mmCIF file of C-alpha atoms in Angstrom:
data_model
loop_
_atom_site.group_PDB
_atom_site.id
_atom_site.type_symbol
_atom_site.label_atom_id
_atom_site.label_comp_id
_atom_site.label_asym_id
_atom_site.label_seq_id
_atom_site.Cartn_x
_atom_site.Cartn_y
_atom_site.Cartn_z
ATOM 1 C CA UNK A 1 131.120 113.901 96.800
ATOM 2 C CA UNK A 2 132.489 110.610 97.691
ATOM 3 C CA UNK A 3 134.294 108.019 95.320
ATOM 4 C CA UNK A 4 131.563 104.980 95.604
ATOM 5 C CA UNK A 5 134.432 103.008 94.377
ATOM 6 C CA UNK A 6 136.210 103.017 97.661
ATOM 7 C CA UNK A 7 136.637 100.053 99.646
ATOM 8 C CA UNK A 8 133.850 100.453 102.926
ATOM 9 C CA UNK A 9 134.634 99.875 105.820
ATOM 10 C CA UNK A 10 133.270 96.579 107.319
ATOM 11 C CA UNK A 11 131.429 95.892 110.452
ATOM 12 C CA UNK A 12 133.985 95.772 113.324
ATOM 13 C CA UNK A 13 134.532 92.610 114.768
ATOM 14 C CA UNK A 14 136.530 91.585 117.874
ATOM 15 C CA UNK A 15 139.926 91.325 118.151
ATOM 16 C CA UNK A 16 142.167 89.698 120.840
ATOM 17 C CA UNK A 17 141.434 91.149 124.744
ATOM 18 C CA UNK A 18 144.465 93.198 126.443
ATOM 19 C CA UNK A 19 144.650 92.217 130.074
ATOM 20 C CA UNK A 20 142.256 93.252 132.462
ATOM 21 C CA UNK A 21 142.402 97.110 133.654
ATOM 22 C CA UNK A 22 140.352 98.305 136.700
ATOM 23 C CA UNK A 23 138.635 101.724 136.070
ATOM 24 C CA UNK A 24 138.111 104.690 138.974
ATOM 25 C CA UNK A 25 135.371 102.638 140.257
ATOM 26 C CA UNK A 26 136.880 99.479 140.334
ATOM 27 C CA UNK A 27 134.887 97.931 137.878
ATOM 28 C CA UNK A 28 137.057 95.768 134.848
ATOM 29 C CA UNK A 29 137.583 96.426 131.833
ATOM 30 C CA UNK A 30 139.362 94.524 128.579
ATOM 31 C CA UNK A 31 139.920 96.278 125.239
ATOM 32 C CA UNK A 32 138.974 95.145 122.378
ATOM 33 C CA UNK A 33 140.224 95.972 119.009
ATOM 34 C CA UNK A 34 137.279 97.032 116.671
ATOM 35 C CA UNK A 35 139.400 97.003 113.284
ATOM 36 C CA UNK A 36 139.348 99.545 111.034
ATOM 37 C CA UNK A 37 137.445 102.725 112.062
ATOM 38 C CA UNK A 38 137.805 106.585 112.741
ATOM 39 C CA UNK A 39 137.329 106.304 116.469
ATOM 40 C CA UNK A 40 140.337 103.723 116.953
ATOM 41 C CA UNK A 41 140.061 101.584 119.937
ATOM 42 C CA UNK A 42 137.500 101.624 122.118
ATOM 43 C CA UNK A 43 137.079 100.554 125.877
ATOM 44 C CA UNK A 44 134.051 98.071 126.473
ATOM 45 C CA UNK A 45 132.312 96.809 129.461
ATOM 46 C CA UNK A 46 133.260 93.264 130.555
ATOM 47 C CA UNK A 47 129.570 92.556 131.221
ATOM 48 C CA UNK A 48 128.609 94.103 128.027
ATOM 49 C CA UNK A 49 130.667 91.287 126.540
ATOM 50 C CA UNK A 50 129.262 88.762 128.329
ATOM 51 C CA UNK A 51 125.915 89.992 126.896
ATOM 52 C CA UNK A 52 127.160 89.988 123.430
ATOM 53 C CA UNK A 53 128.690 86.147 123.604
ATOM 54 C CA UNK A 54 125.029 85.036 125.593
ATOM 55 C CA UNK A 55 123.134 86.407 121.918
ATOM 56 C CA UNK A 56 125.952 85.155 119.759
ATOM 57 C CA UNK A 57 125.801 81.525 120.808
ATOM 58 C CA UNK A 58 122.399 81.043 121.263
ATOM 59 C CA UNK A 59 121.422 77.814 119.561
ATOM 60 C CA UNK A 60 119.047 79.057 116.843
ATOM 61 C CA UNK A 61 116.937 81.586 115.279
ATOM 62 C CA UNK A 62 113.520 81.975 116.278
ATOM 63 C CA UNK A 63 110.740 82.403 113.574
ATOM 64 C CA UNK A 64 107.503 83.642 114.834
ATOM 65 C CA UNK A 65 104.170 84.352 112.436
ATOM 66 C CA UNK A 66 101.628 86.456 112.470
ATOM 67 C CA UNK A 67 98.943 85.664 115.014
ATOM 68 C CA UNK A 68 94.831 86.390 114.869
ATOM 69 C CA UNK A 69 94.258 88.189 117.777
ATOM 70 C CA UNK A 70 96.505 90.966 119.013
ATOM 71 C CA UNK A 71 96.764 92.354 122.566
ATOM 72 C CA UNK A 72 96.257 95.630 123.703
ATOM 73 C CA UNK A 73 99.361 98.133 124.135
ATOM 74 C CA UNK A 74 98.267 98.542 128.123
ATOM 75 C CA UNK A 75 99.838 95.119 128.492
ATOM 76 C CA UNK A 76 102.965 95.875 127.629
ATOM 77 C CA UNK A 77 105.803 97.353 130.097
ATOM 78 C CA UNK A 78 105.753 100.833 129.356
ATOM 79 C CA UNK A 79 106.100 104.047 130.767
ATOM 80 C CA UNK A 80 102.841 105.620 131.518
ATOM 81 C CA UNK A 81 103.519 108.941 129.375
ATOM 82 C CA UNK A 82 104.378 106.472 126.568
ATOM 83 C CA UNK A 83 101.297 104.488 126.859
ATOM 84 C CA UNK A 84 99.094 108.227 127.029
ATOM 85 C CA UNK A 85 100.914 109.433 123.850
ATOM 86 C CA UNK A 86 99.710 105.977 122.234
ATOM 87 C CA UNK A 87 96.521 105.895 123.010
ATOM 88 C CA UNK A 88 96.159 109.844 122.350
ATOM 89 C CA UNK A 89 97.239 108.639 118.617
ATOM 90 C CA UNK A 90 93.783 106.396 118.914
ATOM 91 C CA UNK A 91 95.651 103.366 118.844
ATOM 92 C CA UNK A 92 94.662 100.505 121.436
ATOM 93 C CA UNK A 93 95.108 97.218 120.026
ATOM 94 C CA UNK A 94 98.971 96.271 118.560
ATOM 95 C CA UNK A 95 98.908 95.188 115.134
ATOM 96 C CA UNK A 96 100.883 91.398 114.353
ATOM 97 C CA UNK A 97 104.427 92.752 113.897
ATOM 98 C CA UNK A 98 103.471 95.289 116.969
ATOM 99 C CA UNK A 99 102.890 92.545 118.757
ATOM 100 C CA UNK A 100 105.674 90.163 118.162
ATOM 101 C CA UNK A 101 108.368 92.866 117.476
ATOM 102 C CA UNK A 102 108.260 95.325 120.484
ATOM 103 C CA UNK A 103 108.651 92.785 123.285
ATOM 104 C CA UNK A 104 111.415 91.060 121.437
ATOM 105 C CA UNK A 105 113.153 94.000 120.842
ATOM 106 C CA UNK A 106 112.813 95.363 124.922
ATOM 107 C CA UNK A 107 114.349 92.358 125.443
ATOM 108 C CA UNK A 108 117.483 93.508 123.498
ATOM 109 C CA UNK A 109 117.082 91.012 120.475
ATOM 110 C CA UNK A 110 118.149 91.461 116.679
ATOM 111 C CA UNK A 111 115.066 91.404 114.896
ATOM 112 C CA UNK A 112 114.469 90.875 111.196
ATOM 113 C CA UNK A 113 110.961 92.043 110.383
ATOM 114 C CA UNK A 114 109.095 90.956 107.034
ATOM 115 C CA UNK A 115 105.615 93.061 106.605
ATOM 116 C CA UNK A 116 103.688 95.157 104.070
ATOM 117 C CA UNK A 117 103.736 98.727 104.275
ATOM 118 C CA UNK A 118 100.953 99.707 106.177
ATOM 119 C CA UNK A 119 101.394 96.847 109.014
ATOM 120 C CA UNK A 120 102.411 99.325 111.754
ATOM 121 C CA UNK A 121 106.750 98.204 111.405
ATOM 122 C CA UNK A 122 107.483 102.364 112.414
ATOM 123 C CA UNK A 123 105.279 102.101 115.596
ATOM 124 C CA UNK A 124 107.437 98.518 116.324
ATOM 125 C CA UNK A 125 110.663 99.837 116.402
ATOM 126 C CA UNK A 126 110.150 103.434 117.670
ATOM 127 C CA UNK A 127 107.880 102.630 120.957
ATOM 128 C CA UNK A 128 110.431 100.179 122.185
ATOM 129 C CA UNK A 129 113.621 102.963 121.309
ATOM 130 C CA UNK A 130 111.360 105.529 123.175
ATOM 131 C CA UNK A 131 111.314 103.378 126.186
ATOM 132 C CA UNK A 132 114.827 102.916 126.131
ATOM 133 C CA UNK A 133 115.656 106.131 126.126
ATOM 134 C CA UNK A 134 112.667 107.176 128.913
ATOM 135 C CA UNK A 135 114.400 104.884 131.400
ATOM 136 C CA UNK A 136 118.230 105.486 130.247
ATOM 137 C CA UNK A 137 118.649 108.911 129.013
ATOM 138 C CA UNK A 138 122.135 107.911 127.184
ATOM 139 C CA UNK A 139 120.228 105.408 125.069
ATOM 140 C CA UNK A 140 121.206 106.655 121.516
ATOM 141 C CA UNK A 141 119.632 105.110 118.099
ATOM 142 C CA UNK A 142 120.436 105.599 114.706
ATOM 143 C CA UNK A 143 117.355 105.003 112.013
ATOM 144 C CA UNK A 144 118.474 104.647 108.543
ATOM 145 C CA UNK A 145 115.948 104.814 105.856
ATOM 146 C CA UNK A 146 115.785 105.238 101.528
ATOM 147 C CA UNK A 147 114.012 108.292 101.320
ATOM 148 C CA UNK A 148 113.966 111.860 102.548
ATOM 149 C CA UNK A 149 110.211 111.694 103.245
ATOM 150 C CA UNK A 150 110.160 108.278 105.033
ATOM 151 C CA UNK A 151 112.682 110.211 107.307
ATOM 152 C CA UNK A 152 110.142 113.084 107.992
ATOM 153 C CA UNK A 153 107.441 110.746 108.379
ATOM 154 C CA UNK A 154 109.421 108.723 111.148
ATOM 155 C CA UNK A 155 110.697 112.082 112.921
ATOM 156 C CA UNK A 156 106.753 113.112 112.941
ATOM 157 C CA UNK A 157 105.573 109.831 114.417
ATOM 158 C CA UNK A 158 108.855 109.609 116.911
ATOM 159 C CA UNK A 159 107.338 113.410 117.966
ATOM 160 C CA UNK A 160 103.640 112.077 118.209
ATOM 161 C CA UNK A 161 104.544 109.030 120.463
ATOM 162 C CA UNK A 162 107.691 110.990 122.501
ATOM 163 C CA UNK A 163 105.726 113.905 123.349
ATOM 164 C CA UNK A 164 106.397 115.742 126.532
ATOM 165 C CA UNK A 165 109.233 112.809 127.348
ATOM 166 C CA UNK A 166 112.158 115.612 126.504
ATOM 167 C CA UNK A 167 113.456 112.792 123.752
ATOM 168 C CA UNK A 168 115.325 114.572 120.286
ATOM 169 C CA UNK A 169 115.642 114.012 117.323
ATOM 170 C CA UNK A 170 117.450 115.029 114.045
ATOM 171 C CA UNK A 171 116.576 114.518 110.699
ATOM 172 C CA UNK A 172 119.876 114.505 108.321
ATOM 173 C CA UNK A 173 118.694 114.146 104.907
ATOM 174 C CA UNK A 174 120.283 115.191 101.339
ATOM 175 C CA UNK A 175 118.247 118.808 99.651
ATOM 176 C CA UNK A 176 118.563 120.434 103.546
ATOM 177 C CA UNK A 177 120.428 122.157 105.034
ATOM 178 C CA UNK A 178 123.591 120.720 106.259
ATOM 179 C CA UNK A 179 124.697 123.520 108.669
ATOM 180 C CA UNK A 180 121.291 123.075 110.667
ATOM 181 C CA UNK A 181 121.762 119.758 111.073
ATOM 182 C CA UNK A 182 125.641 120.049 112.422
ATOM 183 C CA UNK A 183 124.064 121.724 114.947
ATOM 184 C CA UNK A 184 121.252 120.028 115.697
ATOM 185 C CA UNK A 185 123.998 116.623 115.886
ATOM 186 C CA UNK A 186 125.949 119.087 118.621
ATOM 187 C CA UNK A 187 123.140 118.942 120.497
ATOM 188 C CA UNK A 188 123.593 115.356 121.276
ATOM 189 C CA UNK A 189 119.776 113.628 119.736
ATOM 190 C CA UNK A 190 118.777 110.810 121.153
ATOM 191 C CA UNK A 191 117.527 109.760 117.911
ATOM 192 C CA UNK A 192 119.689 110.153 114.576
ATOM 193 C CA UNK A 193 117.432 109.705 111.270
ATOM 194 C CA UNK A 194 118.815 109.601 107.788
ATOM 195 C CA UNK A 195 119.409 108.544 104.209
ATOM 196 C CA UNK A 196 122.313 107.037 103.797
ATOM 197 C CA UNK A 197 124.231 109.355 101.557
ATOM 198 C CA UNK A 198 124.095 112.342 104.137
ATOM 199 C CA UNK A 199 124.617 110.322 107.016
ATOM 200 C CA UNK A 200 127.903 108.990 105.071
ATOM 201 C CA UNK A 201 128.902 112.991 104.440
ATOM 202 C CA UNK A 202 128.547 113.831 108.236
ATOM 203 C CA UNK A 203 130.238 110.694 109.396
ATOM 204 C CA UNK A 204 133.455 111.677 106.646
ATOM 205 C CA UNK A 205 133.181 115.330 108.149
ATOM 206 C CA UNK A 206 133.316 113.922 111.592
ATOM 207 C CA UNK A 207 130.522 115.549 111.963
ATOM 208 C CA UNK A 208 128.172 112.506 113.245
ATOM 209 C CA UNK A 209 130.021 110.046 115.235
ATOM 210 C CA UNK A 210 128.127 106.637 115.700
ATOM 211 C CA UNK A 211 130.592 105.017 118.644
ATOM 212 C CA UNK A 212 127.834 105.698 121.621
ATOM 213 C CA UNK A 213 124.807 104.956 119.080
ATOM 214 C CA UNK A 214 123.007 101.096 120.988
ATOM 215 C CA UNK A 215 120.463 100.349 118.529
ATOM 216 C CA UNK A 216 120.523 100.449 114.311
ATOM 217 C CA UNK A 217 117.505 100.338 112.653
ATOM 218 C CA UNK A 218 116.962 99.631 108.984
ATOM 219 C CA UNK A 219 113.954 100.253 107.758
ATOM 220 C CA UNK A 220 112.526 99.591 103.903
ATOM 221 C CA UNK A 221 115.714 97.449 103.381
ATOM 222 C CA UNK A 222 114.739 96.200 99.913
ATOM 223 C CA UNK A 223 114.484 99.351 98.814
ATOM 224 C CA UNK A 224 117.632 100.727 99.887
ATOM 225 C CA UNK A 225 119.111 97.852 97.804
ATOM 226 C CA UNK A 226 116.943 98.816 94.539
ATOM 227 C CA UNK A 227 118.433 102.313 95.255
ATOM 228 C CA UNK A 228 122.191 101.091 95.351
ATOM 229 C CA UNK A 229 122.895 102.273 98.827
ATOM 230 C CA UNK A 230 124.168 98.599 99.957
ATOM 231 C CA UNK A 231 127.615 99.530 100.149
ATOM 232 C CA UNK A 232 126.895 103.131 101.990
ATOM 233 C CA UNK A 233 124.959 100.881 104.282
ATOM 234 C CA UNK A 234 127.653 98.902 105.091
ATOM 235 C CA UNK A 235 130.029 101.716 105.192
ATOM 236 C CA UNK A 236 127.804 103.189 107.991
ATOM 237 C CA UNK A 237 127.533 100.633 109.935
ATOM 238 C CA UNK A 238 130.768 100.108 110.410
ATOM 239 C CA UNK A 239 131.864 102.983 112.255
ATOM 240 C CA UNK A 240 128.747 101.577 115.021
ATOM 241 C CA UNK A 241 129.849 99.942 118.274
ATOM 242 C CA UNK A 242 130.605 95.990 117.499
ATOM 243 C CA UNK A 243 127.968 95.688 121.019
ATOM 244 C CA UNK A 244 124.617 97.026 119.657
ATOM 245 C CA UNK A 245 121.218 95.906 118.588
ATOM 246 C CA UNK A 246 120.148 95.517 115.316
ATOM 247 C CA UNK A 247 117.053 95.892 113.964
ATOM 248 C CA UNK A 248 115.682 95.413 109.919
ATOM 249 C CA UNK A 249 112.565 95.687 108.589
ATOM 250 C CA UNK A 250 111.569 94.687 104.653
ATOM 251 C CA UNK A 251 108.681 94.221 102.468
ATOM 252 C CA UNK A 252 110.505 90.899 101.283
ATOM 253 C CA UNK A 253 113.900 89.716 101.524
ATOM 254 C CA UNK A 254 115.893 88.248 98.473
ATOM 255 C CA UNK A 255 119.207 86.207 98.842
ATOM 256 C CA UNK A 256 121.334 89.481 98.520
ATOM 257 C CA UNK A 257 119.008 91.031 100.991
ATOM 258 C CA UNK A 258 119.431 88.058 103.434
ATOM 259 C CA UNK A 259 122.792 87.708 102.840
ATOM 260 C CA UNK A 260 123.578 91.549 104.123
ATOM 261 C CA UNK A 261 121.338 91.066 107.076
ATOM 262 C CA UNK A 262 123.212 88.572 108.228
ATOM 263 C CA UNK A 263 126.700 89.771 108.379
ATOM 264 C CA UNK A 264 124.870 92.158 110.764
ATOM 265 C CA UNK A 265 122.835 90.631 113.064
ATOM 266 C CA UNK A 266 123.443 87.922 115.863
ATOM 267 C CA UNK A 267 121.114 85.254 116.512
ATOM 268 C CA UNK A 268 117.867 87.441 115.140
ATOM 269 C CA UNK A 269 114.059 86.854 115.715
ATOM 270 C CA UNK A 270 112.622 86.386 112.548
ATOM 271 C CA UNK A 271 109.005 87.820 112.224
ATOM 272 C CA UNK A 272 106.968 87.501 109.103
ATOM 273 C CA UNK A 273 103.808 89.161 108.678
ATOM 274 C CA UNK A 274 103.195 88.908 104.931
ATOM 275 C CA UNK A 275 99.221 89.260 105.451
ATOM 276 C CA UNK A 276 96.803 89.778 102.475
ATOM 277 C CA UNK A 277 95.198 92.614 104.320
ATOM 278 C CA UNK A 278 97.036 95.960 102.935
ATOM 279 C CA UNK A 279 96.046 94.683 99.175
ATOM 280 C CA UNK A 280 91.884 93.000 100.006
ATOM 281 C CA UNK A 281 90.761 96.370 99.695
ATOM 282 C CA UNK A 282 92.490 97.418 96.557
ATOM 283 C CA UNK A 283 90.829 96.702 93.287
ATOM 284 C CA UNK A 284 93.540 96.484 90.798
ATOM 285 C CA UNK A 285 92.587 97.485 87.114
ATOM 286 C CA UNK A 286 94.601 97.212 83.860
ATOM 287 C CA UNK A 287 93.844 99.697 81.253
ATOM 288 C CA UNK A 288 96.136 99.929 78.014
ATOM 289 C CA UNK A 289 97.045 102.848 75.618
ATOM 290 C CA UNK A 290 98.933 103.269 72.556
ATOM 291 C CA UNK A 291 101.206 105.817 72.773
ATOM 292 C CA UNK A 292 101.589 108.963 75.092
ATOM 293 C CA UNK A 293 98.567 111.041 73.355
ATOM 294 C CA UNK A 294 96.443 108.304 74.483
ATOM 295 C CA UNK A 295 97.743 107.276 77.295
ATOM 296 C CA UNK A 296 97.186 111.188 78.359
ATOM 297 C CA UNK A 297 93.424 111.364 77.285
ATOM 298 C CA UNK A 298 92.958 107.868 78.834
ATOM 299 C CA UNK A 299 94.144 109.610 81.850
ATOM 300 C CA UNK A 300 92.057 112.561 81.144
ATOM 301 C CA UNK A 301 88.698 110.274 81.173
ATOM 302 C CA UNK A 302 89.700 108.559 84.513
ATOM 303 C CA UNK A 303 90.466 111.833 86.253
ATOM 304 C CA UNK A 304 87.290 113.517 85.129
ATOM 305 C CA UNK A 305 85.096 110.790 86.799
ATOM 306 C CA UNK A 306 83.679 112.075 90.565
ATOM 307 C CA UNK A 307 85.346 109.196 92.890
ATOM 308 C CA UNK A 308 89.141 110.093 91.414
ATOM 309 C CA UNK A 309 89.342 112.826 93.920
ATOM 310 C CA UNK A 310 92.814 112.480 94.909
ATOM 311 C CA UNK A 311 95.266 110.783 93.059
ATOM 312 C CA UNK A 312 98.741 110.203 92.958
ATOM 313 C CA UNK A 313 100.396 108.955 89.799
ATOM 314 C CA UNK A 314 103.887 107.075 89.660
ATOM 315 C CA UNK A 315 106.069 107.557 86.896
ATOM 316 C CA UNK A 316 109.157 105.844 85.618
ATOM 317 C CA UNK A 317 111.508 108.650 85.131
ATOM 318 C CA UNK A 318 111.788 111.901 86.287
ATOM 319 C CA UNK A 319 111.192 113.248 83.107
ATOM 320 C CA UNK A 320 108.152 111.725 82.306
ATOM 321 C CA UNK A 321 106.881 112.922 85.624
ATOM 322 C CA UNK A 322 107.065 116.479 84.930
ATOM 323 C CA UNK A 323 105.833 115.867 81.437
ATOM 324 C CA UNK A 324 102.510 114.570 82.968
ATOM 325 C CA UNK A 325 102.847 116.883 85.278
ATOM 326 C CA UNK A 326 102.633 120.104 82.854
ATOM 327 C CA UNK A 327 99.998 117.987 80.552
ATOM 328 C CA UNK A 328 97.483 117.559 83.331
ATOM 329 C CA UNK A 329 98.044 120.943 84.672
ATOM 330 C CA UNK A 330 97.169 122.762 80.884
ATOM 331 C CA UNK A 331 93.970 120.141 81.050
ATOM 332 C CA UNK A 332 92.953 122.124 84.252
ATOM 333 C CA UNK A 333 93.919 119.957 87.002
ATOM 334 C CA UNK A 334 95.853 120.985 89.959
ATOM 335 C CA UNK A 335 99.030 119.047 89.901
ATOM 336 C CA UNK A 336 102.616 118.786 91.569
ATOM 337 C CA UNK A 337 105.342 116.228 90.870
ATOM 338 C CA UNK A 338 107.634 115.133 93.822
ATOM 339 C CA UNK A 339 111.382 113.105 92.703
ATOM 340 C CA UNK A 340 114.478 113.476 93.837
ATOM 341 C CA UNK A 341 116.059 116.520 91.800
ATOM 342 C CA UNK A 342 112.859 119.104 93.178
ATOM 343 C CA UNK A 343 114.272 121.015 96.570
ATOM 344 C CA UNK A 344 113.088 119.100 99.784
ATOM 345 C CA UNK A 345 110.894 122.037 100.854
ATOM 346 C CA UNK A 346 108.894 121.852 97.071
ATOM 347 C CA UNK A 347 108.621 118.301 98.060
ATOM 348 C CA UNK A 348 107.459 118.974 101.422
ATOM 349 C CA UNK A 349 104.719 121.747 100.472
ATOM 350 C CA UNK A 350 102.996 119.454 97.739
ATOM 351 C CA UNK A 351 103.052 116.457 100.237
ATOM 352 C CA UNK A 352 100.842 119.109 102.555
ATOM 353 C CA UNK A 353 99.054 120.198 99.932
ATOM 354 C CA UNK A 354 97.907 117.015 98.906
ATOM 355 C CA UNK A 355 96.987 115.979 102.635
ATOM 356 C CA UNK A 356 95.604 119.225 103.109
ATOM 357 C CA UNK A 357 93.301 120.572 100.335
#
C-alpha cells in the first residue's frame, strides 16, 4: 500500500551541465542533473541533447485533422515481417489517426491523439514502437493504461503484429501475480504494459526501473483521470529519462487533461479524429422504469426478444452489478459480472466466454 498523500515525484528536468568528459570511445559526454529520482544522476549523450533542444524550440504545435482517404500500410517504411503480420491481421488501408499518427511518431515526435474508441489509436502507437525496436533492439517502451483488460488487449495485439520479430512483452497489472511478473521484468521486455497502481508498486520495490525506457505511451487518458490515477501518473513518469518520446491518446481532453499533457510533452503534433463514424451505426433508445422490480422485468422483455443475443450491461456500482447479475441468472439467462474486486482470471474467463460461446 502506498500513502496517495505523498508528494510525487515530478518529471525531471535539466539541471546545469558539468564539463565535458570523453568516454572509452572518445565520444563527449555532459551530465545532467535529472532532480529528484531513485536512479540519481544519469550520463546523457551530447547529441541526444541536441535532439531534445531541436523539439523543444520548435516554433509551434502542429494540428492535423482527419482526412477522407487513407493510404495503404505498404506505403509506409516498415520492416517487411511487420508489414506481413499487418496484413495477416486483414488490415490494408490505415485508418485517419493510423495515418497521421504513425509517421509522426517514426519521426520521433510527441503526439497528442484525440479519437473514439474504435478508430484504430492501439494499432498507431504499437506498429511504430515495433519498428523501433525491429531496427534497434535496445528500444524500450513503457504503455500505461486504466484497466487490467485494456492491458491484455494491447499485449494480444502487440503479439499479433510482433509475431516471429523475437519482441517481449510484460503485462504488470493489479489481481496477478506479482512474482511472475518480477521475473518476467528480469528478463529485460522490450515492451512494459501496466495500470498505474502496479507499475507504481514495482517501481517502489525497485523492481521496474524506467531510466533506459525511450518512448511513454498513455493511452485512454481521460479515463485514467475519472479513475484518480493523475498523481500515480505523474509519479511514474518521473522516474523516465528527461530525453524520451511521449505519446497520449484520449477520447476528449478537458482543461485538467490538457493541462497534464503538457507538463509532459515538447512541442506535440496534435491529431484530432473526433469522426461520427463509431456512433452512425448505433441506434440509441431510452426506455424508463420505476423502481428496480421494473426496471428488472423491463430488462426481462428486452432480453427475451431474438436479436438481444449478446449483451453486455453496465452498471453503476459494483453492487448493483452482481445484483443483476444473480436476478438474470434465477430468470434463466447465462450471466457473469466483470469489476474490479472479481480475481483477474474470473474476469478473464467470462471475457472468453462471452467472445466465445
Amino acid at each position: 500500500m502506498f500513502n496517495r498523500n505523498r508528494r510525487p515525484v515530478g518529471p525531471r528536468r535539466f539541471g546545469s551541465s558539468s564539463p565535458s568528459k570523453f568516454g572509452n570511445n572518445g565520444s563527449r559526454f555532459r551530465q545532467f542533473s535529472q532532480g529528484r529520482g531513485r536512479y540519481g544522476n544519469k550520463f546523457v549523450s551530447y547529441d541526444m541533447v541536441q535532439r531534445y533542444i531541436e523539439r523543444a524550440s520548435a516554433k509551434k504545435d502542429i494540428t492535423i485533422t482527419e482526412v477522407e482517404e487513407t493510404r495503404s500500410f505498404s506505403v509506409l517504411p516498415l520492416q517487411s515481417r511487420l508489414k506481413e503480420n499487418i496484413k495477416a491481421r486483414g488490415y490494408e488501408k490505415m485508418t485517419p489517426i493510423q495515418d497521421k499518427a504513425i509517421s509522426q511518431i517514426l519521426e520521433n515526435r510527441d503526439v497528442i491523439g484525440i479519437a473514439n474508441t474504435g478508430t484504430g489509436k492501439t494499432g498507431a502507437f504499437l506498429i511504430p514502437i515495433i519498428e523501433r525496436i525491429a531496427k534497434d533492439s535496445s528500444y524500450k517502451a513503457l504503455v500505461i493504461v486504466p484497466t487490467r483488460e485494456l492491458a491484455i488487449q494491447i499485449r494480444d495485439e502487440l503479439q499479433h503484429f510482433s509475431a516471429n520479430m523475437s519482441i517481449y512483452s510484460t503485462v504488470c497489472i493489479g489481481k496477478s501475480s506479482m512474482y511472475s511478473q518480477k521475473q518476467q521484468l528480469r528478463r529485460n521486455p522490450h515492451v512494459v504494459i501496466g495500470t498505474p497502481g502496479r507499475l507504481k508498486d514495482l517501481i517502489e520495490r525497485k523492481d521496474l526501473n524506467l531510466s533506459m525506457f525511450r518512448i511513454v505511451v498513455l493511452d485512454e487518458v481521460d479515463r485514467m483521470l475519472d479513475m484518480g490515477f493523475v498523481e500515480d501518473v505523474r509519479h511514474i513518469i518521473g522516474f523516465l529519462p528527461p530525453v524520451r518520446q511521449s505519446l497520449f491518446f484520449s477520447a476528449t481532453v478537458s482543461s485538467q487533461i490538457n493541462s497534464l499533457i503538457q507538463s509532459f510533452v515538447k512541442n506535440p503534433v496534435s491529431i484530432s479524429v473526433k469522426n461520427q463514424e463509431t456512433t452512425n451505426h448505433i441506434e440509441q433508445k431510452v426506455m424508463r422504469a420505476s423502481g428496480e422490480a421494473a426496471k428488472i422485468e423491463l430488462l426481462h422483455s428486452l432480453l427475451s426478444k431474438e436479436e438481444f443475443g449478446k449483451v453486455l450491461i453496465f452498471g453503476r456500482t459494483k453492487r448493483n452489478v452482481d445484483k443483476l447479475t444473480k436476478a438474470l441468472f434465477e430468470k434463466g439467462y447465462k450471466t457473469a459480472s466483470i469489476h474490479g474486486d472479481k480475481p483477474q482470471a474470473n474476469r478473464q474467463r467470462a471475457i472468453q466466454m462471452f467472445k466465445q460461446d
